[in-house]
PDB file of C-alpha atoms and ligand atoms in Angstrom:
ATOM      1  CA  MET M   1     -88.390   6.263 -26.155  1.00 50.00           C
ATOM      2  CA  ALA M   2     -89.076   7.844 -22.778  1.00 51.00           C
ATOM      3  CA  ARG M   3     -85.872   9.902 -23.057  1.00 56.00           C
ATOM      4  CA  GLY M   4     -86.758  11.124 -26.539  1.00 60.00           C
ATOM      5  CA  LEU M   5     -90.112  12.458 -25.397  1.00 61.00           C
ATOM      6  CA  HIS M   6     -88.622  14.219 -22.334  1.00 70.00           C
ATOM      7  CA  LEU M   7     -90.931  12.127 -20.178  1.00 73.00           C
ATOM      8  CA  ALA M   8     -88.333   9.728 -18.819  1.00 75.00           C
ATOM      9  CA  LYS M   9     -89.012  10.285 -15.115  1.00 75.00           C
ATOM     10  CA  ALA M  10     -92.802  10.244 -15.419  1.00 77.00           C
ATOM     11  CA  THR M  11     -92.743   7.198 -17.691  1.00 73.00           C
ATOM     12  CA  ASN M  12     -90.375   5.290 -15.454  1.00 72.00           C
ATOM     13  CA  ASP M  13     -92.288   6.277 -12.280  1.00 77.00           C
ATOM     14  CA  ASN M  14     -95.506   5.093 -13.917  1.00 85.00           C
ATOM     15  CA  ALA M  15     -93.907   1.805 -14.954  1.00 86.00           C
ATOM     16  CA  PHE M  16     -92.602   1.216 -11.442  1.00 84.00           C
ATOM     17  CA  GLY M  17     -95.969   2.159  -9.965  1.00 87.00           C
ATOM     18  CA  SER M  18     -97.683  -0.354 -12.233  1.00 92.00           C
ATOM     19  CA  PHE M  19     -95.160  -3.033 -11.284  1.00 92.00           C
ATOM     20  CA  ARG M  20     -95.674  -2.314  -7.588  1.00 91.00           C
ATOM     21  CA  THR M  21     -99.469  -2.471  -7.937  1.00 93.00           C
ATOM     22  CA  TYR M  22     -99.250  -5.748  -9.830  1.00 95.00           C
ATOM     23  CA  LEU M  23     -96.809  -7.193  -7.286  1.00 94.00           C
ATOM     24  CA  ALA M  24     -99.116  -6.238  -4.380  1.00 94.00           C
ATOM     25  CA  TYR M  25    -102.059  -7.803  -6.209  1.00 95.00           C
ATOM     26  CA  LYS M  26    -100.209 -11.058  -6.851  1.00 97.00           C
ATOM     27  CA  LEU M  27     -98.919 -11.258  -3.278  1.00 95.00           C
ATOM     28  CA  LYS M  28    -102.421 -10.684  -1.875  1.00 95.00           C
ATOM     29  CA  GLU M  29    -103.773 -13.377  -4.196  1.00 96.00           C
ATOM     30  CA  ARG M  30    -101.290 -15.827  -2.664  1.00 97.00           C
ATOM     31  CA  GLY M  31    -101.811 -14.724   0.936  1.00 96.00           C
ATOM     32  CA  GLY M  32     -98.744 -12.510   1.088  1.00 93.00           C
ATOM     33  CA  LYS M  33     -98.333  -8.820   1.724  1.00 91.00           C
ATOM     34  CA  LEU M  34     -96.134  -6.188   0.091  1.00 92.00           C
ATOM     35  CA  ILE M  35     -93.957  -4.379   2.616  1.00 92.00           C
ATOM     36  CA  ALA M  36     -92.670  -1.011   1.406  1.00 90.00           C
ATOM     37  CA  ILE M  37     -90.098   1.081   3.196  1.00 92.00           C
ATOM     38  CA  ASP M  38     -89.757   4.860   3.064  1.00 92.00           C
ATOM     39  CA  LYS M  39     -88.322   5.796  -0.330  1.00 89.00           C
ATOM     40  CA  TRP M  40     -85.939   8.225   1.386  1.00 94.00           C
ATOM     41  CA  TYR M  41     -84.527   5.611   3.760  1.00 95.00           C
ATOM     42  CA  PRO M  42     -80.720   5.768   3.245  1.00 96.00           C
ATOM     43  CA  SER M  43     -80.188   2.036   2.645  1.00 96.00           C
ATOM     44  CA  SER M  44     -76.907   2.490   0.755  1.00 96.00           C
ATOM     45  CA  LYS M  45     -75.490   5.124   3.080  1.00 96.00           C
ATOM     46  CA  THR M  46     -76.151   3.270   6.339  1.00 97.00           C
ATOM     47  CA  CYS M  47     -73.699   0.783   7.843  1.00 97.00           C
ATOM     48  CA  ARG M  48     -75.416  -2.550   8.337  1.00 96.00           C
ATOM     49  CA  HIS M  49     -73.338  -3.221  11.468  1.00 96.00           C
ATOM     50  CA  CYS M  50     -73.259  -0.005  13.510  1.00 97.00           C
ATOM     51  CA  GLY M  51     -75.845   2.225  11.796  1.00 96.00           C
ATOM     52  CA  TYR M  52     -73.363   4.961  10.865  1.00 97.00           C
ATOM     53  CA  ILE M  53     -74.686   7.102   7.988  1.00 97.00           C
ATOM     54  CA  LYS M  54     -72.142   8.180   5.386  1.00 96.00           C
ATOM     55  CA  ASN M  55     -73.765  11.198   3.740  1.00 95.00           C
ATOM     56  CA  ASP M  56     -70.995  11.750   1.196  1.00 95.00           C
ATOM     57  CA  LEU M  57     -71.278   8.286  -0.377  1.00 94.00           C
ATOM     58  CA  SER M  58     -71.241   8.631  -4.165  1.00 93.00           C
ATOM     59  CA  LEU M  59     -72.499   6.273  -6.870  1.00 93.00           C
ATOM     60  CA  SER M  60     -68.912   5.443  -7.838  1.00 95.00           C
ATOM     61  CA  ASP M  61     -68.267   4.066  -4.328  1.00 95.00           C
ATOM     62  CA  ARG M  62     -69.029   0.397  -4.999  1.00 95.00           C
ATOM     63  CA  VAL M  63     -67.598  -0.935  -1.752  1.00 96.00           C
ATOM     64  CA  TRP M  64     -68.910   0.199   1.606  1.00 95.00           C
ATOM     65  CA  VAL M  65     -66.124   0.970   4.069  1.00 95.00           C
ATOM     66  CA  CYS M  66     -67.440   2.143   7.419  1.00 96.00           C
ATOM     67  CA  PRO M  67     -65.282   4.824   9.093  1.00 96.00           C
ATOM     68  CA  GLU M  68     -66.824   3.926  12.465  1.00 97.00           C
ATOM     69  CA  CYS M  69     -66.595   0.148  12.778  1.00 97.00           C
ATOM     70  CA  GLY M  70     -64.378  -0.768   9.803  1.00 95.00           C
ATOM     71  CA  CYS M  71     -67.012  -2.972   8.120  1.00 95.00           C
ATOM     72  CA  ILE M  72     -66.136  -3.633   4.455  1.00 97.00           C
ATOM     73  CA  ILE M  73     -68.897  -4.961   2.213  1.00 96.00           C
ATOM     74  CA  ASP M  74     -70.255  -4.590  -1.312  1.00 97.00           C
ATOM     75  CA  ARG M  75     -72.425  -1.474  -1.473  1.00 97.00           C
ATOM     76  CA  ASP M  76     -75.448  -3.276  -2.929  1.00 97.00           C
ATOM     77  CA  VAL M  77     -75.262  -6.145  -0.440  1.00 97.00           C
ATOM     78  CA  ASN M  78     -75.079  -3.595   2.391  1.00 97.00           C
ATOM     79  CA  ALA M  79     -78.157  -1.803   1.015  1.00 97.00           C
ATOM     80  CA  ALA M  80     -80.074  -5.065   0.556  1.00 97.00           C
ATOM     81  CA  ILE M  81     -79.400  -6.091   4.161  1.00 97.00           C
ATOM     82  CA  ASN M  82     -80.537  -2.663   5.392  1.00 97.00           C
ATOM     83  CA  ILE M  83     -83.730  -2.843   3.329  1.00 96.00           C
ATOM     84  CA  LYS M  84     -84.481  -6.295   4.740  1.00 96.00           C
ATOM     85  CA  LYS M  85     -83.892  -5.047   8.313  1.00 96.00           C
ATOM     86  CA  GLU M  86     -86.150  -2.020   7.731  1.00 95.00           C
ATOM     87  CA  GLY M  87     -88.871  -4.199   6.226  1.00 93.00           C
ATOM     88  CA  LEU M  88     -88.729  -6.600   9.157  1.00 93.00           C
ATOM     89  CA  LYS M  89     -89.272  -3.651  11.541  1.00 91.00           C
ATOM     90  CA  VAL M  90     -92.599  -2.991   9.779  1.00 85.00           C
ATOM     91  CA  VAL M  91     -93.657  -6.629  10.060  1.00 83.00           C
ATOM     92  CA  SER M  92     -92.728  -7.138  13.713  1.00 77.00           C
TER      93      SER M  92
HETATM   94 ZN1  LIG F 101     -70.178   0.631  10.805  1.00 83.48          ZN
END
């Protein structure tokens, strides 16, 4: 539906914003806190081991192969680890 109305980005941004607000509310209710990292943080492009940033990484690259340290890992797992590390920097 969002695509048909040419409002896909705005609709999806609004849906994510609502989800984020609800998540923050529920975490606060339970004594937790939502930690958000910079939306431009290159979590997929950064090597989780050495910090090398691969600027030419494309969406079709599903496996992360670091040209610096040789680390080989699933792209999404690499990004998830980087997001966790970045979030822990905010907490500590
Ligand atoms: Zn590396």
